[in-house]
Amino acid sequence: MTSLDTGVKNVRNVGRFTIGEGSVSGVADLVNSQRTKASPNAVYLIDEFFENSNDVLNSLGMIAGDAKHFIKTAKEPTTQGIDDLVVALQSSGHKQPATIVGIGGGITLDTAKAVANLLTNGGKAADYQGWDLVRVPGVHKIGIPTISGTGAEATRTCVMTNLETGLKLGMNSDYTVFDHIILDPSLTSTVPRNQYFYTGMDAYIHCIEALAGSYRNAIGDAYSRETVNLCRNIFLSSDMMADARRSDLMVASYLGGCAIATSYVGIIHPFSAALSVVFGMHHCVANCVVLNAMSEFYPQAHSEFRKMIELQKVELPRGVCANLTDDLRQALIAATIKHEKPLTNALGTEFRATLTDARIISLFEKM
Ligand code: NAD
Ligand code: ZN
């Protein structure tokens, strides 16, 4: 038995999806079908980018009495931030809304998932960081991604950091999965190019890590292979943001999310998580910074990544681990090696024989 024998036996996919250019216009009907006499109002959690986008806001079917919160994206979700939002909703009379609509990037989608679970389960967000701790189904929830790559629209987790303990872990639960998602590629046309690349590469990275691991299954592999094919098609094309490519990336993100829900990541995500925990760097850009330094472990993906980033003229932060102090070195090592499951998947249970303290630090110093 290894630490990987638990956790990936059951796979639950999203209840339903609607896909296609313009499909976001269907959200009003979907929300209305959830409204009841007892719960007439919905909650809308909207990425702050759309605060002044009247076209998008008007298409969401909001009525008087619905709650609307714009989600800030400067920082990734914290357990405290989720708790505060739950209290705000409860105090404004939205204890049992008809549905929660999350529209935005991974931060907003994860916030919607966490809030939906907490409204019905009670307690604090930190109580549910882990596997299968959510006791009862959350409020009905609809996810509408507006940037593609993380697969947050497909997975059974919602990533949150507990700033008190430093734990960055989601509520991994069947109840965290969206009841309905709407995949409308017209929503991603406004994403800034660098951000589009970083987030899109999360789908590629999830799948090259899964395919290089030792804990595999046929369905996860099939999802992963198609995700990687789509990503090559997108990022090795002349314009990764052409209409057809944005549509492909929305599919790749969803399939990548399905892939990772049945398998594990590898070495890149643990290093990336350490950059997030120690320096507050966002998940997707951190992944790219790490892959850029991982030629020893993922030579083929590394050289493909270099081709993609040059072709798309994307800039990557450099020297992020320049001038490390002893304390920072220790913090980076600890935050990397605590991710035993993916490291075991990539390197076996004796992963510390390969990933010595000195090697970990020399990798960070290349970033
Ligand atoms: P994000 O939510 O971090 O947003 C990135 C930026 O893009 C923000 O500034 C946002 O306002 C902006 N944006 C979003 N849509 C836009 C649009 N259409 N036009 C212009 N700007 C737009 O995006 P992300 O990279 O998708 O999400 C990262 C988060 O996802 C992290 O918190 C990470 O931990 C989480 N994540 C979750 C899972 C999961 O399975 N639940 C998996 C991987 C990552
Ligand atoms: Zn990721």
Short mmCIF file of C-alpha atoms and ligand atoms in Angstrom, two decimals:
data_model
loop_
_atom_site.label_atom_id
_atom_site.label_comp_id
_atom_site.label_asym_id
_atom_site.label_seq_id
_atom_site.Cartn_x
_atom_site.Cartn_y
_atom_site.Cartn_z
CA MET A 1 0.00 0.00 0.00
CA THR A 2 1.20 3.49 -0.71
CA SER A 3 -0.20 6.92 0.01
CA LEU A 4 -1.71 6.86 -3.47
CA ASP A 5 -4.02 3.93 -2.88
CA THR A 6 -6.66 6.28 -1.54
CA GLY A 7 -8.45 9.22 -3.00
CA VAL A 8 -9.03 8.53 -6.67
CA LYS A 9 -11.37 5.56 -6.69
CA ASN A 10 -14.59 7.45 -7.25
CA VAL A 11 -15.03 9.88 -10.06
CA ARG A 12 -17.94 12.25 -10.33
CA ASN A 13 -18.32 14.53 -13.35
CA VAL A 14 -20.34 17.74 -13.61
CA GLY A 15 -24.09 17.15 -13.81
CA ARG A 16 -24.69 18.87 -17.14
CA PHE A 17 -22.92 21.19 -19.49
CA THR A 18 -24.02 23.62 -22.17
CA ILE A 19 -21.38 24.46 -24.76
CA GLY A 20 -21.08 26.89 -27.64
CA GLU A 21 -20.60 30.49 -28.67
CA GLY A 22 -23.40 32.55 -27.08
CA SER A 23 -24.46 29.80 -24.66
CA VAL A 24 -24.15 32.18 -21.69
CA SER A 25 -27.51 33.63 -22.77
CA GLY A 26 -29.10 30.42 -21.45
CA VAL A 27 -28.15 31.14 -17.86
CA ALA A 28 -31.30 33.16 -17.09
CA ASP A 29 -33.59 30.22 -17.91
CA LEU A 30 -31.37 27.87 -15.99
CA VAL A 31 -31.47 30.06 -12.90
CA ASN A 32 -35.23 30.60 -13.21
CA SER A 33 -35.75 26.84 -13.29
CA GLN A 34 -34.14 26.67 -9.84
CA ARG A 35 -36.17 29.47 -8.26
CA THR A 36 -38.95 28.27 -5.95
CA LYS A 37 -41.46 29.95 -3.65
CA ALA A 38 -39.34 29.06 -0.68
CA SER A 39 -36.05 30.08 -2.36
CA PRO A 40 -36.90 32.73 -4.96
CA ASN A 41 -33.47 34.37 -5.10
CA ALA A 42 -30.11 33.45 -6.57
CA VAL A 43 -26.57 34.44 -5.64
CA TYR A 44 -24.22 35.72 -8.35
CA LEU A 45 -20.47 35.67 -7.72
CA ILE A 46 -18.86 37.55 -10.58
CA ASP A 47 -15.18 38.09 -11.43
CA GLU A 48 -14.40 41.76 -10.78
CA PHE A 49 -13.26 42.11 -14.40
CA PHE A 50 -16.95 42.20 -15.41
CA GLU A 51 -17.97 44.95 -13.00
CA ASN A 52 -18.58 47.36 -15.88
CA SER A 53 -19.44 44.83 -18.61
CA ASN A 54 -23.11 45.57 -19.04
CA ASP A 55 -23.53 43.07 -21.88
CA VAL A 56 -22.40 40.21 -19.70
CA LEU A 57 -24.18 41.43 -16.55
CA ASN A 58 -27.46 41.92 -18.43
CA SER A 59 -27.30 38.40 -19.85
CA LEU A 60 -27.24 36.75 -16.42
CA GLY A 61 -30.95 37.04 -15.59
CA MET A 62 -30.54 38.80 -12.25
CA ILE A 63 -33.79 39.96 -10.61
CA ALA A 64 -34.55 42.15 -7.62
CA GLY A 65 -33.60 40.40 -4.40
CA ASP A 66 -30.75 38.37 -5.95
CA ALA A 67 -27.34 38.81 -4.31
CA LYS A 68 -24.47 40.09 -6.47
CA HIS A 69 -20.85 40.09 -5.29
CA PHE A 70 -17.85 40.98 -7.42
CA ILE A 71 -14.94 38.69 -6.54
CA LYS A 72 -11.53 40.29 -6.20
CA THR A 73 -8.72 38.44 -7.95
CA ALA A 74 -5.54 40.14 -6.71
CA LYS A 75 -5.14 37.26 -4.25
CA GLU A 76 -6.20 33.64 -4.49
CA PRO A 77 -9.03 32.49 -2.18
CA THR A 78 -8.37 32.22 1.55
CA THR A 79 -10.47 30.30 4.05
CA GLN A 80 -11.05 33.59 5.91
CA GLY A 81 -12.23 35.34 2.75
CA ILE A 82 -14.69 32.51 2.04
CA ASP A 83 -16.02 32.64 5.62
CA ASP A 84 -16.52 36.40 5.35
CA LEU A 85 -18.49 36.02 2.13
CA VAL A 86 -20.70 33.33 3.68
CA VAL A 87 -21.47 35.61 6.64
CA ALA A 88 -22.26 38.50 4.26
CA LEU A 89 -24.70 36.31 2.31
CA GLN A 90 -26.36 35.01 5.46
CA SER A 91 -26.76 38.52 6.86
CA SER A 92 -28.34 39.76 3.64
CA GLY A 93 -30.95 36.96 3.84
CA HIS A 94 -29.37 34.54 1.32
CA LYS A 95 -29.07 31.53 3.60
CA GLN A 96 -30.63 29.07 1.16
CA PRO A 97 -30.49 30.58 -2.33
CA ALA A 98 -32.12 28.89 -5.32
CA THR A 99 -28.71 28.55 -6.97
CA ILE A 100 -25.24 30.10 -6.93
CA VAL A 101 -23.84 31.30 -10.23
CA GLY A 102 -20.05 31.61 -10.36
CA ILE A 103 -18.78 33.44 -13.46
CA GLY A 104 -15.07 34.11 -13.86
CA GLY A 105 -11.67 32.48 -13.54
CA GLY A 106 -10.57 29.73 -11.16
CA ILE A 107 -10.67 32.11 -8.19
CA THR A 108 -14.33 32.93 -8.73
CA LEU A 109 -15.35 29.37 -9.62
CA ASP A 110 -13.60 27.99 -6.54
CA THR A 111 -15.23 30.66 -4.37
CA ALA A 112 -18.67 29.65 -5.67
CA LYS A 113 -17.99 25.99 -4.93
CA ALA A 114 -16.78 26.67 -1.39
CA VAL A 115 -19.62 29.04 -0.52
CA ALA A 116 -22.23 26.58 -1.84
CA ASN A 117 -20.87 23.86 0.46
CA LEU A 118 -20.65 26.10 3.52
CA LEU A 119 -24.18 27.49 3.26
CA THR A 120 -25.64 23.99 3.75
CA ASN A 121 -22.93 22.37 5.88
CA GLY A 122 -22.28 25.15 8.40
CA GLY A 123 -18.95 25.68 10.14
CA LYS A 124 -15.86 27.29 8.66
CA ALA A 125 -14.08 26.75 5.35
CA ALA A 126 -10.99 25.41 7.14
CA ASP A 127 -13.08 22.55 8.63
CA TYR A 128 -13.48 21.06 5.15
CA GLN A 129 -9.95 21.33 3.72
CA GLY A 130 -9.14 17.72 2.90
CA TRP A 131 -10.86 14.72 1.38
CA ASP A 132 -14.56 13.90 1.71
CA LEU A 133 -15.23 16.04 4.77
CA VAL A 134 -18.29 17.81 3.30
CA ARG A 135 -21.29 16.04 4.85
CA VAL A 136 -24.32 17.08 2.80
CA PRO A 137 -24.84 18.44 -0.73
CA GLY A 138 -24.21 22.15 -1.18
CA VAL A 139 -26.56 24.67 -2.73
CA HIS A 140 -27.22 24.05 -6.46
CA LYS A 141 -24.44 25.76 -8.41
CA ILE A 142 -23.72 26.85 -11.96
CA GLY A 143 -20.16 27.50 -13.16
CA ILE A 144 -19.32 29.76 -16.11
CA PRO A 145 -15.57 29.99 -16.85
CA THR A 146 -14.35 33.20 -18.49
CA ILE A 147 -10.70 32.14 -18.82
CA SER A 148 -9.58 28.60 -19.68
CA GLY A 149 -7.04 26.19 -18.27
CA THR A 150 -7.36 25.32 -14.61
CA GLY A 151 -10.23 22.88 -15.11
CA ALA A 152 -11.85 24.31 -11.96
CA GLU A 153 -15.15 24.06 -13.86
CA ALA A 154 -14.78 20.26 -13.90
CA THR A 155 -13.08 19.18 -10.68
CA ARG A 156 -14.25 18.12 -7.23
CA THR A 157 -12.09 20.63 -5.40
CA CYS A 158 -11.89 24.35 -4.69
CA VAL A 159 -8.44 25.52 -3.72
CA MET A 160 -8.14 27.78 -0.65
CA THR A 161 -5.26 28.89 1.54
CA ASN A 162 -5.58 29.02 5.30
CA LEU A 163 -3.29 31.92 6.14
CA GLU A 164 -3.10 30.89 9.81
CA THR A 165 -1.72 27.41 9.11
CA GLY A 166 -0.25 27.96 5.64
CA LEU A 167 -2.34 25.03 4.36
CA LYS A 168 -3.28 25.38 0.69
CA LEU A 169 -5.86 22.66 0.11
CA GLY A 170 -9.39 22.44 -1.24
CA MET A 171 -12.64 20.80 -0.22
CA ASN A 172 -12.21 17.59 -2.20
CA SER A 173 -15.71 16.21 -2.34
CA ASP A 174 -18.35 14.94 -4.76
CA TYR A 175 -20.48 17.80 -3.43
CA THR A 176 -17.97 20.35 -4.70
CA VAL A 177 -18.68 19.47 -8.36
CA PHE A 178 -20.83 21.98 -10.27
CA ASP A 179 -24.38 20.91 -11.09
CA HIS A 180 -24.24 22.71 -14.42
CA ILE A 181 -21.49 24.48 -16.35
CA ILE A 182 -21.77 26.78 -19.34
CA LEU A 183 -18.81 26.78 -21.73
CA ASP A 184 -19.09 29.89 -23.90
CA PRO A 185 -15.83 30.79 -25.66
CA SER A 186 -17.06 34.30 -26.47
CA LEU A 187 -16.37 35.13 -22.80
CA THR A 188 -12.60 34.63 -23.05
CA SER A 189 -11.80 37.13 -25.82
CA THR A 190 -10.85 39.90 -23.35
CA VAL A 191 -8.28 37.92 -21.34
CA PRO A 192 -4.82 39.58 -21.43
CA ARG A 193 -2.35 37.52 -23.52
CA ASN A 194 0.15 36.65 -20.78
CA GLN A 195 -2.64 35.61 -18.40
CA TYR A 196 -4.33 33.60 -21.16
CA PHE A 197 -1.08 31.69 -21.72
CA TYR A 198 -0.32 31.06 -18.03
CA THR A 199 -3.82 29.79 -17.24
CA GLY A 200 -4.05 27.79 -20.46
CA MET A 201 -0.75 26.07 -19.68
CA ASP A 202 -2.25 24.75 -16.44
CA ALA A 203 -4.29 22.32 -18.56
CA TYR A 204 -1.16 21.22 -20.47
CA ILE A 205 0.89 20.89 -17.28
CA HIS A 206 -1.79 18.88 -15.42
CA CYS A 207 -1.81 16.37 -18.25
CA ILE A 208 1.91 16.03 -19.02
CA GLU A 209 2.41 15.45 -15.29
CA ALA A 210 -0.37 12.86 -15.14
CA LEU A 211 0.91 11.02 -18.23
CA ALA A 212 4.45 10.89 -16.81
CA GLY A 213 3.27 9.48 -13.49
CA SER A 214 3.04 5.89 -12.34
CA TYR A 215 -0.54 5.94 -11.03
CA ARG A 216 -2.59 5.96 -14.18
CA ASN A 217 -5.92 4.77 -15.50
CA ALA A 218 -7.21 4.38 -19.04
CA ILE A 219 -9.88 7.08 -18.82
CA GLY A 220 -7.58 9.63 -17.22
CA ASP A 221 -4.95 8.88 -19.89
CA ALA A 222 -7.47 9.40 -22.69
CA TYR A 223 -8.56 12.75 -21.28
CA SER A 224 -4.93 13.75 -20.79
CA ARG A 225 -3.79 12.79 -24.28
CA GLU A 226 -6.59 14.78 -25.91
CA THR A 227 -5.91 17.77 -23.65
CA VAL A 228 -2.23 17.77 -24.63
CA ASN A 229 -3.16 17.44 -28.33
CA LEU A 230 -5.51 20.42 -28.10
CA CYS A 231 -2.89 22.48 -26.24
CA ARG A 232 -0.29 21.76 -28.93
CA ASN A 233 -2.79 22.81 -31.55
CA ILE A 234 -3.46 26.04 -29.66
CA PHE A 235 -0.05 27.13 -28.41
CA LEU A 236 1.95 26.00 -31.45
CA SER A 237 -0.41 27.86 -33.79
CA SER A 238 0.31 31.40 -34.99
CA ASP A 239 -2.35 32.94 -32.72
CA MET A 240 -3.34 31.14 -29.54
CA MET A 241 -6.25 33.58 -29.11
CA ALA A 242 -7.93 33.16 -32.50
CA ASP A 243 -11.66 32.35 -32.10
CA ALA A 244 -11.25 28.65 -32.89
CA ARG A 245 -8.24 28.35 -30.57
CA ARG A 246 -10.13 29.94 -27.65
CA SER A 247 -12.90 27.46 -28.23
CA ASP A 248 -10.37 24.58 -28.25
CA LEU A 249 -8.81 25.83 -25.02
CA MET A 250 -12.17 25.86 -23.28
CA VAL A 251 -12.55 22.18 -24.19
CA ALA A 252 -8.95 21.40 -23.19
CA SER A 253 -9.51 23.03 -19.79
CA TYR A 254 -12.61 20.96 -19.15
CA LEU A 255 -10.99 17.70 -20.31
CA GLY A 256 -7.83 18.49 -18.33
CA GLY A 257 -9.99 18.98 -15.24
CA CYS A 258 -11.64 15.60 -15.87
CA ALA A 259 -8.19 14.04 -16.34
CA ILE A 260 -6.79 15.36 -13.11
CA ALA A 261 -9.90 14.32 -11.19
CA THR A 262 -8.96 10.68 -11.93
CA SER A 263 -5.17 10.92 -11.56
CA TYR A 264 -2.39 12.92 -9.93
CA VAL A 265 -0.07 15.71 -10.91
CA GLY A 266 3.72 15.35 -10.63
CA ILE A 267 6.73 17.48 -9.65
CA ILE A 268 5.73 20.83 -11.15
CA HIS A 269 2.67 21.44 -8.96
CA PRO A 270 4.45 20.90 -5.62
CA PHE A 271 7.17 23.40 -6.57
CA SER A 272 4.52 25.78 -7.87
CA ALA A 273 2.52 25.46 -4.64
CA ALA A 274 5.66 26.40 -2.71
CA LEU A 275 6.05 29.58 -4.80
CA SER A 276 2.41 30.39 -4.05
CA VAL A 277 2.64 29.74 -0.31
CA VAL A 278 6.05 31.41 0.24
CA PHE A 279 5.85 34.32 -2.24
CA GLY A 280 2.09 34.61 -2.89
CA MET A 281 2.66 33.96 -6.58
CA HIS A 282 -0.51 32.92 -8.44
CA HIS A 283 -0.95 29.26 -9.37
CA CYS A 284 -0.78 29.39 -13.16
CA VAL A 285 2.13 31.79 -13.60
CA ALA A 286 3.99 29.84 -10.89
CA ASN A 287 3.49 26.61 -12.85
CA CYS A 288 5.04 28.20 -15.93
CA VAL A 289 8.00 29.52 -13.92
CA VAL A 290 8.57 26.01 -12.56
CA LEU A 291 8.23 24.17 -15.88
CA ASN A 292 10.74 26.64 -17.35
CA ALA A 293 13.29 25.28 -14.84
CA MET A 294 12.34 21.59 -15.10
CA SER A 295 14.25 20.42 -18.17
CA GLU A 296 15.90 17.66 -16.10
CA PHE A 297 12.59 16.08 -15.13
CA TYR A 298 10.36 16.86 -18.12
CA PRO A 299 12.75 17.33 -21.07
CA GLN A 300 10.19 16.96 -23.86
CA ALA A 301 7.52 19.13 -22.24
CA HIS A 302 10.16 21.69 -21.35
CA SER A 303 11.36 22.08 -24.93
CA GLU A 304 7.79 22.18 -26.22
CA PHE A 305 6.96 24.82 -23.60
CA ARG A 306 9.94 26.93 -24.71
CA LYS A 307 8.72 26.77 -28.33
CA MET A 308 5.20 27.78 -27.28
CA ILE A 309 6.22 30.71 -25.10
CA GLU A 310 8.54 32.09 -27.79
CA LEU A 311 5.99 31.66 -30.56
CA GLN A 312 3.26 33.39 -28.53
CA LYS A 313 5.68 36.12 -27.34
CA VAL A 314 4.71 35.68 -23.71
CA GLU A 315 6.80 37.10 -20.88
CA LEU A 316 7.69 35.14 -17.78
CA PRO A 317 8.86 36.61 -14.44
CA ARG A 318 12.61 35.92 -13.95
CA GLY A 319 14.80 35.64 -10.88
CA VAL A 320 11.87 34.93 -8.60
CA CYS A 321 14.15 33.06 -6.18
CA ALA A 322 17.11 35.42 -6.32
CA ASN A 323 18.63 36.30 -2.92
CA LEU A 324 17.10 33.48 -0.90
CA THR A 325 17.70 33.63 2.85
CA ASP A 326 18.07 30.48 4.95
CA ASP A 327 14.54 30.91 6.27
CA LEU A 328 13.13 31.19 2.76
CA ARG A 329 15.08 28.10 1.64
CA GLN A 330 13.64 26.08 4.52
CA ALA A 331 10.14 27.39 3.84
CA LEU A 332 10.39 26.48 0.14
CA ILE A 333 11.65 22.98 0.86
CA ALA A 334 8.93 22.32 3.45
CA ALA A 335 6.18 23.67 1.21
CA THR A 336 7.38 21.48 -1.69
CA ILE A 337 7.89 18.12 0.00
CA LYS A 338 4.59 18.20 1.88
CA HIS A 339 2.89 17.27 -1.44
CA GLU A 340 3.59 13.58 -1.01
CA LYS A 341 0.95 12.24 -3.36
CA PRO A 342 2.09 13.95 -6.56
CA LEU A 343 5.78 13.50 -5.69
CA THR A 344 5.21 9.79 -5.11
CA ASN A 345 3.31 9.60 -8.39
CA ALA A 346 6.29 11.13 -10.20
CA LEU A 347 9.28 9.67 -8.37
CA GLY A 348 8.09 6.82 -6.14
CA THR A 349 7.84 6.67 -2.35
CA GLU A 350 11.57 7.34 -2.01
CA PHE A 351 11.22 10.71 -3.73
CA ARG A 352 13.48 12.36 -1.17
CA ALA A 353 16.42 10.31 -2.48
CA THR A 354 16.08 12.23 -5.76
CA LEU A 355 14.76 15.49 -4.38
CA THR A 356 17.40 16.28 -1.79
CA ASP A 357 17.32 19.67 -0.07
CA ALA A 358 20.25 20.83 -2.22
CA ARG A 359 18.59 19.75 -5.46
CA ILE A 360 15.29 21.42 -4.52
CA ILE A 361 17.08 24.68 -3.82
CA SER A 362 19.16 24.51 -7.00
CA LEU A 363 15.91 24.11 -8.99
CA PHE A 364 14.33 27.10 -7.25
CA GLU A 365 17.47 29.12 -7.96
CA LYS A 366 17.04 28.44 -11.69
CA MET A 367 13.57 30.07 -11.67
P1 NAD B 1 -8.09 33.80 -11.95
O1 NAD B 1 -9.41 33.61 -11.32
O2 NAD B 1 -6.86 33.80 -11.12
O3 NAD B 1 -8.12 35.13 -12.82
C1 NAD B 1 -6.95 35.59 -13.48
C2 NAD B 1 -7.15 37.00 -13.98
O4 NAD B 1 -7.92 36.99 -15.17
C3 NAD B 1 -7.91 37.88 -12.99
O5 NAD B 1 -7.32 39.15 -13.01
C4 NAD B 1 -9.32 37.93 -13.59
O6 NAD B 1 -10.02 39.10 -13.21
C5 NAD B 1 -9.00 37.91 -15.05
N1 NAD B 1 -10.07 37.46 -15.95
C6 NAD B 1 -10.87 36.38 -15.85
N2 NAD B 1 -11.66 36.28 -16.92
C7 NAD B 1 -11.37 37.34 -17.71
C8 NAD B 1 -11.84 37.79 -18.97
N3 NAD B 1 -12.77 37.10 -19.67
N4 NAD B 1 -11.30 38.92 -19.50
C9 NAD B 1 -10.33 39.60 -18.85
N5 NAD B 1 -9.84 39.22 -17.66
C10 NAD B 1 -10.35 38.09 -17.11
O7 NAD B 1 -7.93 32.72 -13.12
P2 NAD B 1 -7.40 31.25 -13.24
O8 NAD B 1 -6.00 31.27 -13.64
O9 NAD B 1 -8.42 30.53 -14.06
O10 NAD B 1 -7.56 30.64 -11.78
C11 NAD B 1 -6.52 30.47 -10.85
C12 NAD B 1 -7.13 29.90 -9.59
O11 NAD B 1 -7.68 28.61 -9.86
C13 NAD B 1 -6.16 29.72 -8.45
O12 NAD B 1 -6.75 30.21 -7.25
C14 NAD B 1 -5.94 28.23 -8.38
O13 NAD B 1 -5.62 27.76 -7.09
C15 NAD B 1 -7.27 27.71 -8.84
N6 NAD B 1 -7.27 26.36 -9.37
C16 NAD B 1 -8.31 25.57 -9.08
C17 NAD B 1 -8.38 24.28 -9.56
C18 NAD B 1 -9.54 23.40 -9.21
O14 NAD B 1 -9.56 22.25 -9.61
N7 NAD B 1 -10.50 23.86 -8.48
C19 NAD B 1 -7.36 23.78 -10.38
C20 NAD B 1 -6.29 24.61 -10.67
C21 NAD B 1 -6.25 25.90 -10.18
ZN ZN B 2 -2.87 23.41 -11.72
#
